[in-house]
Every structure is written in C-alpha cells, then in structure tokens.
XYZ file of C-alpha atoms in Angstrom:
158
model
C 95.350 1.867 -3.489
C 95.140 -1.791 -4.437
C 91.346 -1.728 -3.990
C 90.995 1.191 -6.404
C 93.071 -0.681 -8.983
C 90.857 -3.742 -8.594
C 87.742 -1.652 -9.301
C 89.245 -0.345 -12.544
C 89.556 -3.861 -13.989
C 86.977 -4.571 -16.658
C 84.870 -7.562 -15.598
C 85.054 -10.483 -18.007
C 81.790 -12.242 -17.224
C 78.489 -11.364 -15.653
C 75.383 -13.052 -14.313
C 72.173 -11.062 -14.366
C 69.668 -12.286 -11.793
C 66.005 -11.847 -12.692
C 66.602 -10.599 -16.204
C 63.116 -11.574 -17.396
C 64.020 -11.294 -21.083
C 66.980 -10.608 -23.355
C 66.891 -6.819 -22.937
C 69.137 -6.774 -19.845
C 71.548 -9.224 -21.486
C 71.825 -6.956 -24.534
C 72.365 -3.944 -22.250
C 75.329 -5.750 -20.684
C 76.621 -6.389 -24.200
C 76.363 -2.665 -25.048
C 78.452 -1.942 -21.915
C 81.278 -4.095 -23.264
C 80.659 -7.632 -22.047
C 81.076 -10.302 -24.701
C 77.746 -11.983 -25.401
C 79.276 -15.410 -24.694
C 80.231 -14.167 -21.178
C 76.756 -12.929 -20.259
C 74.488 -15.278 -18.315
C 70.955 -14.658 -17.150
C 68.834 -16.472 -14.589
C 65.144 -16.119 -13.836
C 62.148 -18.153 -12.733
C 60.870 -18.456 -16.309
C 62.348 -18.178 -19.803
C 62.058 -19.488 -23.339
C 65.594 -18.370 -24.235
C 68.624 -20.652 -23.650
C 70.734 -17.648 -22.528
C 68.455 -17.340 -19.472
C 68.667 -20.359 -17.176
C 65.767 -21.289 -14.899
C 66.770 -20.998 -11.217
C 66.181 -19.028 -8.043
C 68.530 -16.423 -6.557
C 68.738 -18.312 -3.264
C 70.180 -21.414 -4.994
C 72.408 -20.490 -7.936
C 73.665 -23.650 -9.627
C 77.040 -22.306 -10.776
C 80.417 -23.154 -9.252
C 82.105 -21.034 -6.592
C 83.865 -17.901 -7.878
C 82.503 -18.132 -11.434
C 81.545 -14.508 -12.121
C 83.375 -11.150 -12.124
C 80.084 -9.282 -11.831
C 76.592 -10.011 -10.496
C 73.617 -7.704 -11.048
C 70.002 -7.674 -9.858
C 67.748 -4.913 -11.161
C 64.351 -4.571 -9.480
C 64.264 -8.179 -8.228
C 65.857 -8.097 -4.745
C 62.477 -7.567 -3.081
C 61.261 -10.917 -4.411
C 63.850 -13.048 -2.655
C 62.536 -15.470 -0.051
C 65.616 -15.404 2.182
C 67.899 -12.321 2.104
C 70.710 -14.058 4.021
C 70.751 -17.008 1.599
C 70.448 -14.714 -1.424
C 73.572 -12.717 -0.481
C 75.421 -15.881 0.521
C 74.809 -17.304 -2.968
C 75.819 -14.066 -4.693
C 79.066 -13.977 -2.696
C 79.729 -17.655 -3.399
C 79.510 -17.325 -7.199
C 81.363 -13.981 -7.218
C 85.131 -14.005 -7.750
C 87.377 -12.281 -5.185
C 87.283 -8.521 -5.865
C 84.192 -9.088 -8.036
C 81.414 -6.498 -8.130
C 77.758 -6.889 -7.181
C 75.225 -4.208 -8.122
C 71.575 -4.197 -7.120
C 68.763 -2.008 -5.945
C 66.545 -2.489 -2.941
C 63.670 -0.717 -1.295
C 62.780 -0.136 2.319
C 59.016 -0.317 2.567
C 57.847 -0.807 6.177
C 54.348 -1.819 5.062
C 55.602 -4.445 2.568
C 54.648 -8.088 2.855
C 58.099 -9.421 1.942
C 60.802 -9.621 4.606
C 63.483 -8.362 2.213
C 61.612 -5.080 1.634
C 61.293 -4.487 5.387
C 65.022 -4.911 6.120
C 66.831 -1.951 7.602
C 70.057 -0.758 6.002
C 71.927 -1.691 9.193
C 70.663 -5.287 8.873
C 71.744 -5.429 5.239
C 75.220 -4.236 6.236
C 75.444 -7.104 8.738
C 74.570 -9.619 6.030
C 77.083 -8.033 3.648
C 79.816 -8.285 6.279
C 79.038 -11.935 7.060
C 79.375 -12.735 3.374
C 82.560 -10.807 2.582
C 80.823 -8.006 0.682
C 81.991 -4.421 1.206
C 79.942 -1.403 0.146
C 81.689 0.532 -2.609
C 78.745 2.776 -3.445
C 75.381 3.394 -1.782
C 72.771 5.971 -2.729
C 69.346 6.320 -1.153
C 66.309 8.320 -2.202
C 63.365 9.018 0.100
C 59.979 8.465 -1.487
C 57.323 9.188 1.113
C 57.514 6.473 3.766
C 59.717 4.389 1.478
C 63.401 4.555 0.627
C 64.956 3.344 -2.606
C 68.583 2.175 -2.445
C 71.225 1.661 -5.112
C 74.154 -0.512 -4.028
C 77.502 -1.561 -5.462
C 79.441 -4.078 -3.385
C 82.820 -5.719 -3.810
C 83.755 -9.189 -2.604
C 86.640 -8.665 -0.188
C 87.093 -11.916 1.699
C 86.880 -15.495 0.589
C 87.003 -16.818 4.192
C 83.802 -15.123 5.326
C 81.758 -16.936 2.646
C 82.324 -20.248 4.441
C 79.803 -19.472 7.205
C-alpha cells in the first residue's frame, strides 16, 4: 500500500524533544541521520545543537521535520493537547512521531493520568495515526510505546 511505502522512506531530518544532552543526538546519528539534520530542544542546554524551548511551543516552521521523538519526557508536558498539536504542526505529511508515555492514575501531572482512549482522540484531532503501540503493565501503572504517522494536513488547522 501507499502508506507502507511511505513508512519505508528514510527520514531526512529529526527533532528530539527533551534530549537533555548530546547522547540522544549522537544516537540519532548512529541510526543514519546526518548530524547537520539532527535538532534537539530542551528546557536547558549549554550546547548550540540543543535549542532552549518547550514542547508546547516549538519555534520551528510548519512541516519542518520528517521525524519527531520524545523519550521519557511526555509526562512533563503542561498541556497534552497543545503538545501534540505542536508536534503535528512541525511534522511533515507522512512524517513519523515516536514517544513513550505512562498511565499512572496516582500521578500529579495530567498527561500521566490520560487514558489511552483520550490520547487517541487527541491524535485524531491532530492528524496523527497510530502505526505501532505497545503497552506493558507495571503494577497499577502502564507504560506505552507509540509510533504515529501524520496523515492529514487539514486536521492540524483546528
């Protein structure tokens, strides 16, 4: 199918949200991204490759990146709806978004208390389709791995 062909394309550029230090940027490089096409953002950094900004307000143009990743930082977002809206906005059509999340009913952050069904609603509103989802139960908590693909440019205009 056309969708399967799109997934086989090698992404050209990537933004890593919450990369903390250069380790995640170098991991992307080992996976085949050119160093000049790897961008990081976080709340704090001394390195010019990692720009200072928040995930709810990404200061890059629409449809800039082929790939967006967030490893172990989703639970820190202040507004899940705005976070996914921004990811979808900077992601190119057919671009991939990979992240992990946790469902922790006793958590203090709203994003960690969101049900999978609520996340799916946000994904749909922002033109993001689930390509891969894996969950692991850990006591009362559930850890989720997600890979999404941007499917619709029109839905990002909400």
